[in-house]
């Protein structure tokens, strides 16, 4: 699971009246493009107003830019960290537009996976960027859409090909390893 920044940990611990956590999702797929042919990810915030927030410097799309997250009612269940089980994020988006459903219909017949990135922002300072030390990115394993609702489950489907430990110790980074 993503680790928290100090500012986000303080919000959870002290529950200040003037600041709170804004949960966002970014859904990406190569077929999600606008009329000009540019990538058009689906970005939503669980709030009653759209959110203008800055992305992290290494974001897959619009790195370091301020982007718009549309206000959409959504429910999600964060993955549990149980031994022997891949983390799974269950998401339900309510009141989705025809455009969102169209994007998902276009992605169904493709071999590329739908990526889902979960980020948390501080309501008092969304320009400071995501408050997760590393935003959580999972891959949609199933999706179902109706006229007004999208339900999806996302998992770490490529967990078996991840290096462990994830940091590679080389003599360039750690000269003391050289004998």
Short mmCIF file of C-alpha atoms in Angstrom, two decimals:
data_model
loop_
_atom_site.label_atom_id
_atom_site.label_comp_id
_atom_site.label_asym_id
_atom_site.label_seq_id
_atom_site.Cartn_x
_atom_site.Cartn_y
_atom_site.Cartn_z
CA UNK A 1 0.00 0.00 0.00
CA UNK A 2 1.11 3.54 -0.59
CA UNK A 3 2.86 5.26 2.29
CA UNK A 4 1.70 8.65 3.56
CA UNK A 5 3.40 12.00 3.60
CA UNK A 6 3.82 13.71 6.96
CA UNK A 7 1.06 16.23 6.09
CA UNK A 8 -1.44 13.46 5.25
CA UNK A 9 -0.57 11.54 8.40
CA UNK A 10 -1.26 14.70 10.45
CA UNK A 11 -4.68 15.13 8.80
CA UNK A 12 -5.64 11.55 9.65
CA UNK A 13 -4.34 11.93 13.20
CA UNK A 14 -5.76 15.36 14.08
CA UNK A 15 -8.81 15.76 11.77
CA UNK A 16 -8.46 19.54 11.32
CA UNK A 17 -11.62 21.46 10.51
CA UNK A 18 -10.11 23.41 7.57
CA UNK A 19 -8.32 20.51 5.82
CA UNK A 20 -9.34 17.02 4.72
CA UNK A 21 -8.32 14.29 2.30
CA UNK A 22 -9.55 14.25 -1.30
CA UNK A 23 -9.48 10.78 -2.86
CA UNK A 24 -8.90 10.70 -6.62
CA UNK A 25 -8.71 8.10 -9.36
CA UNK A 26 -7.04 8.32 -12.74
CA UNK A 27 -8.02 5.64 -15.26
CA UNK A 28 -5.75 5.27 -18.30
CA UNK A 29 -5.74 3.19 -21.46
CA UNK A 30 -4.21 3.75 -24.93
CA UNK A 31 -7.71 3.94 -26.48
CA UNK A 32 -8.73 6.83 -24.18
CA UNK A 33 -8.08 9.70 -26.61
CA UNK A 34 -9.76 13.03 -27.29
CA UNK A 35 -10.93 14.35 -30.69
CA UNK A 36 -7.45 15.75 -31.37
CA UNK A 37 -5.85 12.32 -30.82
CA UNK A 38 -4.25 13.19 -27.47
CA UNK A 39 -4.38 10.87 -24.43
CA UNK A 40 -7.55 11.56 -22.42
CA UNK A 41 -7.44 9.77 -19.07
CA UNK A 42 -10.53 9.65 -16.90
CA UNK A 43 -9.77 11.68 -13.75
CA UNK A 44 -12.31 11.82 -10.93
CA UNK A 45 -12.40 13.16 -7.37
CA UNK A 46 -14.80 12.01 -4.64
CA UNK A 47 -16.16 15.47 -3.91
CA UNK A 48 -19.01 17.77 -4.90
CA UNK A 49 -16.72 20.18 -6.82
CA UNK A 50 -14.10 19.56 -9.53
CA UNK A 51 -10.50 19.60 -8.31
CA UNK A 52 -7.55 21.36 -9.95
CA UNK A 53 -4.45 19.60 -8.58
CA UNK A 54 -0.80 19.12 -9.43
CA UNK A 55 0.42 15.63 -10.36
CA UNK A 56 3.67 14.09 -9.20
CA UNK A 57 6.82 14.70 -11.27
CA UNK A 58 6.91 11.10 -12.52
CA UNK A 59 3.19 10.69 -13.37
CA UNK A 60 2.52 8.58 -16.49
CA UNK A 61 0.59 11.44 -18.15
CA UNK A 62 0.92 15.21 -17.60
CA UNK A 63 3.83 14.75 -15.17
CA UNK A 64 4.17 17.74 -12.84
CA UNK A 65 1.22 19.55 -14.45
CA UNK A 66 -1.91 20.89 -12.84
CA UNK A 67 -4.87 18.84 -14.11
CA UNK A 68 -8.62 18.77 -13.60
CA UNK A 69 -10.35 15.95 -11.70
CA UNK A 70 -14.11 15.86 -12.31
CA UNK A 71 -16.43 15.58 -9.31
CA UNK A 72 -18.02 12.13 -9.38
CA UNK A 73 -19.58 10.08 -6.64
CA UNK A 74 -17.53 6.95 -6.27
CA UNK A 75 -17.02 4.23 -3.72
CA UNK A 76 -13.87 2.23 -3.35
CA UNK A 77 -12.46 -0.39 -1.07
CA UNK A 78 -8.70 -0.12 -0.61
CA UNK A 79 -6.73 -3.33 -0.95
CA UNK A 80 -6.00 -5.33 2.14
CA UNK A 81 -2.43 -6.41 2.70
CA UNK A 82 -2.91 -10.11 3.37
CA UNK A 83 -0.14 -12.61 2.97
CA UNK A 84 -0.41 -14.76 -0.15
CA UNK A 85 -3.06 -12.56 -1.79
CA UNK A 86 -2.58 -9.92 -4.48
CA UNK A 87 -3.96 -6.49 -3.47
CA UNK A 88 -7.33 -5.67 -5.08
CA UNK A 89 -9.04 -2.27 -5.33
CA UNK A 90 -12.82 -2.38 -5.88
CA UNK A 91 -14.26 0.81 -7.40
CA UNK A 92 -17.83 1.88 -8.22
CA UNK A 93 -18.30 5.14 -10.16
CA UNK A 94 -21.85 6.53 -10.02
CA UNK A 95 -23.42 8.99 -12.44
CA UNK A 96 -20.78 8.52 -15.13
CA UNK A 97 -21.09 10.29 -18.45
CA UNK A 98 -21.63 8.66 -21.82
CA UNK A 99 -18.01 9.59 -22.65
CA UNK A 100 -16.66 7.44 -19.79
CA UNK A 101 -18.78 4.46 -20.82
CA UNK A 102 -17.65 4.96 -24.45
CA UNK A 103 -13.97 4.97 -23.40
CA UNK A 104 -14.44 1.74 -21.47
CA UNK A 105 -16.30 0.08 -24.37
CA UNK A 106 -13.39 0.95 -26.68
CA UNK A 107 -10.90 -0.62 -24.25
CA UNK A 108 -12.74 -3.94 -23.90
CA UNK A 109 -11.47 -5.52 -27.11
CA UNK A 110 -7.85 -4.43 -26.61
CA UNK A 111 -4.97 -6.45 -25.19
CA UNK A 112 -3.48 -3.54 -23.18
CA UNK A 113 -4.65 -3.35 -19.58
CA UNK A 114 -6.58 -0.46 -18.06
CA UNK A 115 -4.44 1.27 -15.42
CA UNK A 116 -6.05 2.74 -12.30
CA UNK A 117 -4.03 5.16 -10.13
CA UNK A 118 -5.28 6.13 -6.68
CA UNK A 119 -3.99 9.44 -5.26
CA UNK A 120 -4.79 11.48 -2.16
CA UNK A 121 -4.61 15.27 -2.07
CA UNK A 122 -4.98 17.76 0.77
CA UNK A 123 -8.07 19.94 0.24
CA UNK A 124 -6.22 22.96 1.67
CA UNK A 125 -3.32 22.67 -0.80
CA UNK A 126 -3.95 20.48 -3.89
CA UNK A 127 -1.20 22.37 -5.73
CA UNK A 128 1.32 20.68 -3.41
CA UNK A 129 0.72 17.43 -5.31
CA UNK A 130 -0.38 13.99 -4.17
CA UNK A 131 0.22 13.27 -0.51
CA UNK A 132 1.03 9.62 -1.12
CA UNK A 133 4.77 9.09 -1.15
CA UNK A 134 4.11 6.84 -4.16
CA UNK A 135 0.57 6.76 -5.66
CA UNK A 136 -0.94 3.29 -5.93
CA UNK A 137 -1.31 2.01 -9.52
CA UNK A 138 -3.20 -1.20 -10.21
CA UNK A 139 -4.58 -2.85 -13.36
CA UNK A 140 -8.28 -3.43 -14.02
CA UNK A 141 -9.01 -7.14 -13.98
CA UNK A 142 -12.75 -6.80 -14.55
CA UNK A 143 -15.18 -4.03 -15.38
CA UNK A 144 -18.93 -3.76 -15.78
CA UNK A 145 -20.86 -0.71 -17.00
CA UNK A 146 -24.52 0.26 -16.99
CA UNK A 147 -26.03 3.49 -18.28
CA UNK A 148 -24.99 5.41 -15.16
CA UNK A 149 -22.59 3.24 -13.18
CA UNK A 150 -19.20 1.60 -13.71
CA UNK A 151 -17.88 -1.12 -11.41
CA UNK A 152 -14.32 -2.39 -11.67
CA UNK A 153 -11.80 -4.44 -9.76
CA UNK A 154 -8.11 -3.65 -10.10
CA UNK A 155 -5.20 -5.82 -8.99
CA UNK A 156 -1.43 -6.03 -9.21
CA UNK A 157 -1.59 -8.49 -12.09
CA UNK A 158 2.13 -8.38 -12.87
CA UNK A 159 3.33 -8.95 -9.30
CA UNK A 160 5.20 -12.13 -10.29
CA UNK A 161 7.52 -10.20 -12.63
CA UNK A 162 8.46 -7.56 -10.05
CA UNK A 163 12.04 -7.58 -8.81
CA UNK A 164 12.50 -8.32 -5.12
CA UNK A 165 13.98 -6.44 -3.49
CA UNK A 166 12.82 -3.65 -5.76
CA UNK A 167 16.07 -1.73 -5.34
CA UNK A 168 19.03 -3.17 -7.21
CA UNK A 169 22.32 -2.79 -5.36
CA UNK A 170 25.05 -1.95 -7.85
CA UNK A 171 28.67 -0.98 -7.36
CA UNK A 172 27.89 2.40 -8.98
CA UNK A 173 25.40 3.28 -6.24
CA UNK A 174 27.19 1.38 -3.49
CA UNK A 175 30.97 1.41 -4.09
CA UNK A 176 31.56 -0.60 -0.90
CA UNK A 177 30.21 -3.68 -2.72
CA UNK A 178 33.23 -3.67 -5.04
CA UNK A 179 35.90 -6.16 -3.95
#
